[in-house]
Amino acid sequence: GQQLNQSPQSMFIQEGEDVSMNCTSSSIFNTWLWYKQDPGEGPVLLIALYKAGELTSNGRLTAQFGITRKDSFLNISASIPSDVGIYFCAGQGPSGNTPLVFGKGTRLSVIA
Amino acid sequence: NAGVTQTPKFQVLKTGQSMTLQCAQDMNHNSMYWYRQDPGMGLRLIYYSASEGTTDKGEVPNGYNVSRLNKREFSLRLESAAPSQTSVYFCASHPPPEQYFGPGTRLTVT
């Protein structure tokens, strides 16, 4: 089946630094989604990408849908303590009505 | 508009006991999902329901059953709980392709 490789697995950064994480797939996706999970909560959708090459921002977050349709990245600029959490990528293949495939997550820690 | 709700929030079971996790959504979504989350494993799909009246197995269905009671509700049942089912369980619903998650049920099986 489809698999997503998400990296890095974890990051420790200083407050104010920029963060970058990415996901790569063994097959083509039509949609890429990025979620954030706060401790003790369910994942919350941050950004959705629907077209190859698309670059979308949500505040300090920017995500891109790779041209090959097999990768996506998420950048966070000027990190703050509330950015702490687990970030998941997810993709949906060309079949449309199939379940999302999730990466294993990037755990972000911000040191004040 | 509560989104996706799950009950209970916490549960402790003894090995062999049964229980049902409840999930409801008020967003009129057709598709609903059950995931389990374990440390380092990400979110693994247990079962899903693409529409009312249909259910399909996901990646890790063994030991679980589901019921799509109506468009709003999708329940997950453990008939005979095992320690390997200790996990956090999330329900989600979606208008494809985005998904919206509930707050989770933390289940411990001793």
PDB file of C-alpha atoms in Angstrom:
ATOM      1  CA  GLY A   1       0.000   0.000   0.000  1.00  0.00           C
ATOM      2  CA  GLN A   2       0.908   3.658  -0.090  1.00  0.00           C
ATOM      3  CA  GLN A   3       3.414   4.848   2.478  1.00  0.00           C
ATOM      4  CA  LEU A   4       4.483   8.267   3.635  1.00  0.00           C
ATOM      5  CA  ASN A   5       7.924   9.020   5.026  1.00  0.00           C
ATOM      6  CA  GLN A   6       7.867  12.052   7.271  1.00  0.00           C
ATOM      7  CA  SER A   7      11.033  13.681   8.551  1.00  0.00           C
ATOM      8  CA  PRO A   8      12.458  14.576  10.874  1.00  0.00           C
ATOM      9  CA  GLN A   9      10.886  12.410  13.582  1.00  0.00           C
ATOM     10  CA  SER A  10      11.560  15.068  16.201  1.00  0.00           C
ATOM     11  CA  MET A  11      13.058  18.555  16.465  1.00  0.00           C
ATOM     12  CA  PHE A  12      14.270  20.737  19.294  1.00  0.00           C
ATOM     13  CA  ILE A  13      14.533  24.386  18.340  1.00  0.00           C
ATOM     14  CA  GLN A  14      14.993  27.756  20.001  1.00  0.00           C
ATOM     15  CA  GLU A  15      12.082  30.158  20.114  1.00  0.00           C
ATOM     16  CA  GLY A  16      12.245  32.473  17.105  1.00  0.00           C
ATOM     17  CA  GLU A  17      13.885  29.949  14.794  1.00  0.00           C
ATOM     18  CA  ASP A  18      12.325  28.755  11.550  1.00  0.00           C
ATOM     19  CA  VAL A  19      11.283  25.106  11.173  1.00  0.00           C
ATOM     20  CA  SER A  20      11.036  22.888   8.133  1.00  0.00           C
ATOM     21  CA  MET A  21       9.643  19.375   7.853  1.00  0.00           C
ATOM     22  CA  ASN A  22       8.700  17.254   4.870  1.00  0.00           C
ATOM     23  CA  CYS A  23       6.903  14.178   3.642  1.00  0.00           C
ATOM     24  CA  THR A  24       7.668  11.953   0.691  1.00  0.00           C
ATOM     25  CA  SER A  25       5.513   9.287  -0.854  1.00  0.00           C
ATOM     26  CA  SER A  26       6.213   6.171  -2.865  1.00  0.00           C
ATOM     27  CA  SER A  27       3.289   7.061  -5.137  1.00  0.00           C
ATOM     28  CA  ILE A  28       1.431  10.065  -6.479  1.00  0.00           C
ATOM     29  CA  PHE A  29      -1.035  11.976  -4.329  1.00  0.00           C
ATOM     30  CA  ASN A  30      -3.778  14.343  -5.485  1.00  0.00           C
ATOM     31  CA  THR A  31      -4.086  16.068  -2.119  1.00  0.00           C
ATOM     32  CA  TRP A  32      -1.684  16.859   0.712  1.00  0.00           C
ATOM     33  CA  LEU A  33      -2.845  17.886   4.171  1.00  0.00           C
ATOM     34  CA  TRP A  34      -0.915  19.070   7.219  1.00  0.00           C
ATOM     35  CA  TYR A  35      -2.254  18.587  10.754  1.00  0.00           C
ATOM     36  CA  LYS A  36      -1.094  19.628  14.215  1.00  0.00           C
ATOM     37  CA  GLN A  37      -1.819  17.663  17.377  1.00  0.00           C
ATOM     38  CA  ASP A  38      -1.548  19.331  20.752  1.00  0.00           C
ATOM     39  CA  PRO A  39      -0.922  17.079  23.771  1.00  0.00           C
ATOM     40  CA  GLY A  40      -4.111  15.270  24.804  1.00  0.00           C
ATOM     41  CA  GLU A  41      -6.087  16.512  21.801  1.00  0.00           C
ATOM     42  CA  GLY A  42      -7.085  15.274  18.362  1.00  0.00           C
ATOM     43  CA  PRO A  43      -5.236  16.438  15.224  1.00  0.00           C
ATOM     44  CA  VAL A  44      -6.385  19.758  13.781  1.00  0.00           C
ATOM     45  CA  LEU A  45      -6.155  20.601  10.090  1.00  0.00           C
ATOM     46  CA  LEU A  46      -3.647  23.391   9.374  1.00  0.00           C
ATOM     47  CA  ILE A  47      -3.298  23.545   5.609  1.00  0.00           C
ATOM     48  CA  ALA A  48      -4.764  21.669   2.639  1.00  0.00           C
ATOM     49  CA  LEU A  49      -3.066  21.540  -0.787  1.00  0.00           C
ATOM     50  CA  TYR A  50      -4.886  20.441  -3.913  1.00  0.00           C
ATOM     51  CA  LYS A  51      -2.606  21.168  -6.897  1.00  0.00           C
ATOM     52  CA  ALA A  52       0.970  20.245  -7.773  1.00  0.00           C
ATOM     53  CA  GLY A  53       3.223  23.243  -7.192  1.00  0.00           C
ATOM     54  CA  GLU A  54       0.678  24.973  -4.933  1.00  0.00           C
ATOM     55  CA  LEU A  55       2.147  27.101  -2.151  1.00  0.00           C
ATOM     56  CA  THR A  56      -0.270  28.018   0.651  1.00  0.00           C
ATOM     57  CA  SER A  57       0.186  30.027   3.838  1.00  0.00           C
ATOM     58  CA  ASN A  58      -1.722  30.131   7.093  1.00  0.00           C
ATOM     59  CA  GLY A  59      -0.200  32.816   9.309  1.00  0.00           C
ATOM     60  CA  ARG A  60       3.392  31.794  10.074  1.00  0.00           C
ATOM     61  CA  LEU A  61       2.880  28.415   8.359  1.00  0.00           C
ATOM     62  CA  THR A  62       3.642  27.776   4.708  1.00  0.00           C
ATOM     63  CA  ALA A  63       3.183  24.468   2.904  1.00  0.00           C
ATOM     64  CA  GLN A  64       3.925  23.376  -0.630  1.00  0.00           C
ATOM     65  CA  PHE A  65       2.632  20.552  -2.817  1.00  0.00           C
ATOM     66  CA  GLY A  66       5.654  19.172  -4.682  1.00  0.00           C
ATOM     67  CA  ILE A  67       5.784  19.309  -8.472  1.00  0.00           C
ATOM     68  CA  THR A  68       6.280  15.540  -8.698  1.00  0.00           C
ATOM     69  CA  ARG A  69       3.118  15.061  -6.547  1.00  0.00           C
ATOM     70  CA  LYS A  70       5.161  12.727  -4.348  1.00  0.00           C
ATOM     71  CA  ASP A  71       6.232  15.201  -1.688  1.00  0.00           C
ATOM     72  CA  SER A  72       5.194  18.141   0.430  1.00  0.00           C
ATOM     73  CA  PHE A  73       6.868  20.366   2.996  1.00  0.00           C
ATOM     74  CA  LEU A  74       5.722  22.535   5.872  1.00  0.00           C
ATOM     75  CA  ASN A  75       7.639  25.574   7.113  1.00  0.00           C
ATOM     76  CA  ILE A  76       6.989  27.435  10.352  1.00  0.00           C
ATOM     77  CA  SER A  77       8.589  30.845  10.647  1.00  0.00           C
ATOM     78  CA  ALA A  78       9.637  32.538  13.898  1.00  0.00           C
ATOM     79  CA  SER A  79       8.570  29.663  16.154  1.00  0.00           C
ATOM     80  CA  ILE A  80       6.827  30.367  19.468  1.00  0.00           C
ATOM     81  CA  PRO A  81       6.204  28.092  22.470  1.00  0.00           C
ATOM     82  CA  SER A  82       2.627  27.278  21.399  1.00  0.00           C
ATOM     83  CA  ASP A  83       3.997  25.665  18.210  1.00  0.00           C
ATOM     84  CA  VAL A  84       4.920  22.658  20.369  1.00  0.00           C
ATOM     85  CA  GLY A  85       3.123  19.501  19.301  1.00  0.00           C
ATOM     86  CA  ILE A  86       3.131  16.733  16.719  1.00  0.00           C
ATOM     87  CA  TYR A  87       2.765  17.657  13.060  1.00  0.00           C
ATOM     88  CA  PHE A  88       1.336  15.083  10.663  1.00  0.00           C
ATOM     89  CA  CYS A  89       1.269  15.058   6.899  1.00  0.00           C
ATOM     90  CA  ALA A  90      -1.463  13.150   5.094  1.00  0.00           C
ATOM     91  CA  GLY A  91      -2.171  12.441   1.474  1.00  0.00           C
ATOM     92  CA  GLN A  92      -4.918  11.088  -0.687  1.00  0.00           C
ATOM     93  CA  GLY A  93      -4.221   9.170  -3.888  1.00  0.00           C
ATOM     94  CA  PRO A  94      -5.845   9.658  -7.284  1.00  0.00           C
ATOM     95  CA  SER A  95      -8.731   7.270  -6.547  1.00  0.00           C
ATOM     96  CA  GLY A  96     -10.508  10.042  -4.701  1.00  0.00           C
ATOM     97  CA  ASN A  97     -12.673   8.249  -2.193  1.00  0.00           C
ATOM     98  CA  THR A  98      -9.896   6.294  -0.499  1.00  0.00           C
ATOM     99  CA  PRO A  99      -8.854   6.913   3.121  1.00  0.00           C
ATOM    100  CA  LEU A 100      -6.039   9.340   3.823  1.00  0.00           C
ATOM    101  CA  VAL A 101      -2.525   7.986   4.301  1.00  0.00           C
ATOM    102  CA  PHE A 102      -0.754   9.551   7.292  1.00  0.00           C
ATOM    103  CA  GLY A 103       2.912  10.095   8.044  1.00  0.00           C
ATOM    104  CA  LYS A 104       4.187   9.079  11.487  1.00  0.00           C
ATOM    105  CA  GLY A 105       4.542  12.656  12.633  1.00  0.00           C
ATOM    106  CA  THR A 106       7.224  15.181  13.543  1.00  0.00           C
ATOM    107  CA  ARG A 107       7.385  16.028  17.251  1.00  0.00           C
ATOM    108  CA  LEU A 108       8.348  19.689  17.684  1.00  0.00           C
ATOM    109  CA  SER A 109       9.757  21.068  20.918  1.00  0.00           C
ATOM    110  CA  VAL A 110      10.419  24.799  21.299  1.00  0.00           C
ATOM    111  CA  ILE A 111      12.911  26.006  23.877  1.00  0.00           C
ATOM    112  CA  ALA A 112      12.116  29.469  25.181  1.00  0.00           C
TER     113      ALA A 112
ATOM    114  CA  ASN B   1     -21.963  22.985  16.155  1.00  0.00           C
ATOM    115  CA  ALA B   2     -19.841  20.553  18.185  1.00  0.00           C
ATOM    116  CA  GLY B   3     -17.978  18.952  15.245  1.00  0.00           C
ATOM    117  CA  VAL B   4     -16.878  15.405  16.128  1.00  0.00           C
ATOM    118  CA  THR B   5     -17.597  14.177  19.649  1.00  0.00           C
ATOM    119  CA  GLN B   6     -16.362  10.994  21.313  1.00  0.00           C
ATOM    120  CA  THR B   7     -17.311   9.212  24.515  1.00  0.00           C
ATOM    121  CA  PRO B   8     -15.885   8.235  26.885  1.00  0.00           C
ATOM    122  CA  LYS B   9     -12.717  10.326  27.199  1.00  0.00           C
ATOM    123  CA  PHE B  10     -10.955   7.754  29.381  1.00  0.00           C
ATOM    124  CA  GLN B  11     -11.589   4.066  30.046  1.00  0.00           C
ATOM    125  CA  VAL B  12      -9.826   1.264  31.899  1.00  0.00           C
ATOM    126  CA  LEU B  13     -10.779  -2.321  31.070  1.00  0.00           C
ATOM    127  CA  LYS B  14      -9.674  -5.687  32.302  1.00  0.00           C
ATOM    128  CA  THR B  15      -8.514  -8.240  29.721  1.00  0.00           C
ATOM    129  CA  GLY B  16     -11.546  -9.981  28.225  1.00  0.00           C
ATOM    130  CA  GLN B  17     -14.049  -7.234  28.960  1.00  0.00           C
ATOM    131  CA  SER B  18     -16.016  -5.620  26.161  1.00  0.00           C
ATOM    132  CA  MET B  19     -16.902  -2.039  25.472  1.00  0.00           C
ATOM    133  CA  THR B  20     -18.154   0.310  22.771  1.00  0.00           C
ATOM    134  CA  LEU B  21     -16.577   3.636  21.892  1.00  0.00           C
ATOM    135  CA  GLN B  22     -19.095   6.162  20.629  1.00  0.00           C
ATOM    136  CA  CYS B  23     -18.570   8.811  17.957  1.00  0.00           C
ATOM    137  CA  ALA B  24     -20.964  11.373  16.548  1.00  0.00           C
ATOM    138  CA  GLN B  25     -20.608  14.237  14.070  1.00  0.00           C
ATOM    139  CA  ASP B  26     -22.975  17.086  13.347  1.00  0.00           C
ATOM    140  CA  MET B  27     -21.408  18.269  10.084  1.00  0.00           C
ATOM    141  CA  ASN B  28     -23.520  16.065   7.778  1.00  0.00           C
ATOM    142  CA  HIS B  29     -20.397  14.278   6.504  1.00  0.00           C
ATOM    143  CA  ASN B  30     -20.770  11.000   4.639  1.00  0.00           C
ATOM    144  CA  SER B  31     -17.444   9.411   5.602  1.00  0.00           C
ATOM    145  CA  MET B  32     -16.363   8.472   9.117  1.00  0.00           C
ATOM    146  CA  TYR B  33     -13.205   6.788  10.415  1.00  0.00           C
ATOM    147  CA  TRP B  34     -11.713   5.114  13.463  1.00  0.00           C
ATOM    148  CA  TYR B  35      -7.951   5.364  14.133  1.00  0.00           C
ATOM    149  CA  ARG B  36      -5.689   4.243  16.892  1.00  0.00           C
ATOM    150  CA  GLN B  37      -2.579   6.169  17.882  1.00  0.00           C
ATOM    151  CA  ASP B  38       0.372   4.522  19.575  1.00  0.00           C
ATOM    152  CA  PRO B  39       3.747   6.122  20.401  1.00  0.00           C
ATOM    153  CA  GLY B  40       5.963   6.234  17.321  1.00  0.00           C
ATOM    154  CA  MET B  41       3.311   4.599  15.115  1.00  0.00           C
ATOM    155  CA  GLY B  42       1.351   7.633  13.991  1.00  0.00           C
ATOM    156  CA  LEU B  43      -2.337   7.187  13.190  1.00  0.00           C
ATOM    157  CA  ARG B  44      -3.405   3.760  12.011  1.00  0.00           C
ATOM    158  CA  LEU B  45      -6.794   3.226  10.404  1.00  0.00           C
ATOM    159  CA  ILE B  46      -8.949   0.553  12.048  1.00  0.00           C
ATOM    160  CA  TYR B  47     -12.225   0.790  10.101  1.00  0.00           C
ATOM    161  CA  TYR B  48     -14.009   3.350   8.016  1.00  0.00           C
ATOM    162  CA  SER B  49     -17.451   4.003   6.629  1.00  0.00           C
ATOM    163  CA  ALA B  50     -17.640   5.795   3.293  1.00  0.00           C
ATOM    164  CA  SER B  51     -21.381   6.290   3.649  1.00  0.00           C
ATOM    165  CA  GLU B  52     -24.303   5.284   5.823  1.00  0.00           C
ATOM    166  CA  GLY B  53     -24.770   1.518   5.594  1.00  0.00           C
ATOM    167  CA  THR B  54     -21.223   0.664   4.488  1.00  0.00           C
ATOM    168  CA  THR B  55     -18.102  -0.224   6.465  1.00  0.00           C
ATOM    169  CA  ASP B  56     -14.638  -1.309   5.383  1.00  0.00           C
ATOM    170  CA  LYS B  57     -11.524  -2.603   7.093  1.00  0.00           C
ATOM    171  CA  GLY B  58      -8.493  -0.413   7.448  1.00  0.00           C
ATOM    172  CA  GLU B  59      -4.910  -1.286   8.278  1.00  0.00           C
ATOM    173  CA  VAL B  60      -5.480  -2.837  11.740  1.00  0.00           C
ATOM    174  CA  PRO B  61      -9.068  -4.200  12.032  1.00  0.00           C
ATOM    175  CA  ASN B  62      -8.411  -7.381  14.045  1.00  0.00           C
ATOM    176  CA  GLY B  63     -10.138  -7.416  17.425  1.00  0.00           C
ATOM    177  CA  TYR B  64     -12.584  -4.645  16.520  1.00  0.00           C
ATOM    178  CA  ASN B  65     -16.068  -4.314  15.062  1.00  0.00           C
ATOM    179  CA  VAL B  66     -17.906  -1.203  13.926  1.00  0.00           C
ATOM    180  CA  SER B  67     -21.465  -0.056  13.374  1.00  0.00           C
ATOM    181  CA  ARG B  68     -22.562   2.906  11.286  1.00  0.00           C
ATOM    182  CA  LEU B  69     -25.781   3.487  13.165  1.00  0.00           C
ATOM    183  CA  ASN B  70     -26.922   6.411  11.001  1.00  0.00           C
ATOM    184  CA  LYS B  71     -25.246   9.271   9.168  1.00  0.00           C
ATOM    185  CA  ARG B  72     -24.226  10.942  12.430  1.00  0.00           C
ATOM    186  CA  GLU B  73     -22.945   8.021  14.486  1.00  0.00           C
ATOM    187  CA  PHE B  74     -20.142   5.479  14.053  1.00  0.00           C
ATOM    188  CA  SER B  75     -19.282   3.191  16.959  1.00  0.00           C
ATOM    189  CA  LEU B  76     -16.257   0.981  17.590  1.00  0.00           C
ATOM    190  CA  ARG B  77     -16.636  -2.184  19.654  1.00  0.00           C
ATOM    191  CA  LEU B  78     -14.014  -4.274  21.398  1.00  0.00           C
ATOM    192  CA  GLU B  79     -15.605  -7.668  22.075  1.00  0.00           C
ATOM    193  CA  SER B  80     -12.801  -9.068  24.216  1.00  0.00           C
ATOM    194  CA  ALA B  81     -10.242  -6.446  25.119  1.00  0.00           C
ATOM    195  CA  ALA B  82      -6.532  -7.326  25.095  1.00  0.00           C
ATOM    196  CA  PRO B  83      -3.556  -5.379  26.516  1.00  0.00           C
ATOM    197  CA  SER B  84      -2.379  -4.801  22.912  1.00  0.00           C
ATOM    198  CA  GLN B  85      -5.468  -2.644  22.432  1.00  0.00           C
ATOM    199  CA  THR B  86      -4.223  -0.114  24.981  1.00  0.00           C
ATOM    200  CA  SER B  87      -4.094   3.036  22.864  1.00  0.00           C
ATOM    201  CA  VAL B  88      -5.663   6.384  22.122  1.00  0.00           C
ATOM    202  CA  TYR B  89      -8.602   6.060  19.734  1.00  0.00           C
ATOM    203  CA  PHE B  90      -9.683   8.855  17.420  1.00  0.00           C
ATOM    204  CA  CYS B  91     -12.814   9.160  15.373  1.00  0.00           C
ATOM    205  CA  ALA B  92     -12.831  11.411  12.316  1.00  0.00           C
ATOM    206  CA  SER B  93     -15.304  12.490   9.695  1.00  0.00           C
ATOM    207  CA  HIS B  94     -14.766  14.058   6.331  1.00  0.00           C
ATOM    208  CA  PRO B  95     -16.052  15.713   3.279  1.00  0.00           C
ATOM    209  CA  PRO B  96     -13.269  14.324   1.060  1.00  0.00           C
ATOM    210  CA  PRO B  97     -10.392  14.870   1.277  1.00  0.00           C
ATOM    211  CA  GLU B  98     -10.129  16.876   4.512  1.00  0.00           C
ATOM    212  CA  GLN B  99     -10.724  15.135   7.832  1.00  0.00           C
ATOM    213  CA  TYR B 100     -11.902  16.475  11.168  1.00  0.00           C
ATOM    214  CA  PHE B 101     -10.963  14.593  14.321  1.00  0.00           C
ATOM    215  CA  GLY B 102     -12.651  14.098  17.662  1.00  0.00           C
ATOM    216  CA  PRO B 103     -10.822  14.679  20.966  1.00  0.00           C
ATOM    217  CA  GLY B 104      -9.946  10.988  21.441  1.00  0.00           C
ATOM    218  CA  THR B 105     -10.598   8.171  23.915  1.00  0.00           C
ATOM    219  CA  ARG B 106      -7.668   7.011  26.013  1.00  0.00           C
ATOM    220  CA  LEU B 107      -8.134   3.274  26.647  1.00  0.00           C
ATOM    221  CA  THR B 108      -6.047   1.151  28.980  1.00  0.00           C
ATOM    222  CA  VAL B 109      -6.467  -2.618  29.101  1.00  0.00           C
ATOM    223  CA  THR B 110      -4.913  -4.309  32.127  1.00  0.00           C
TER     224      THR B 110
END
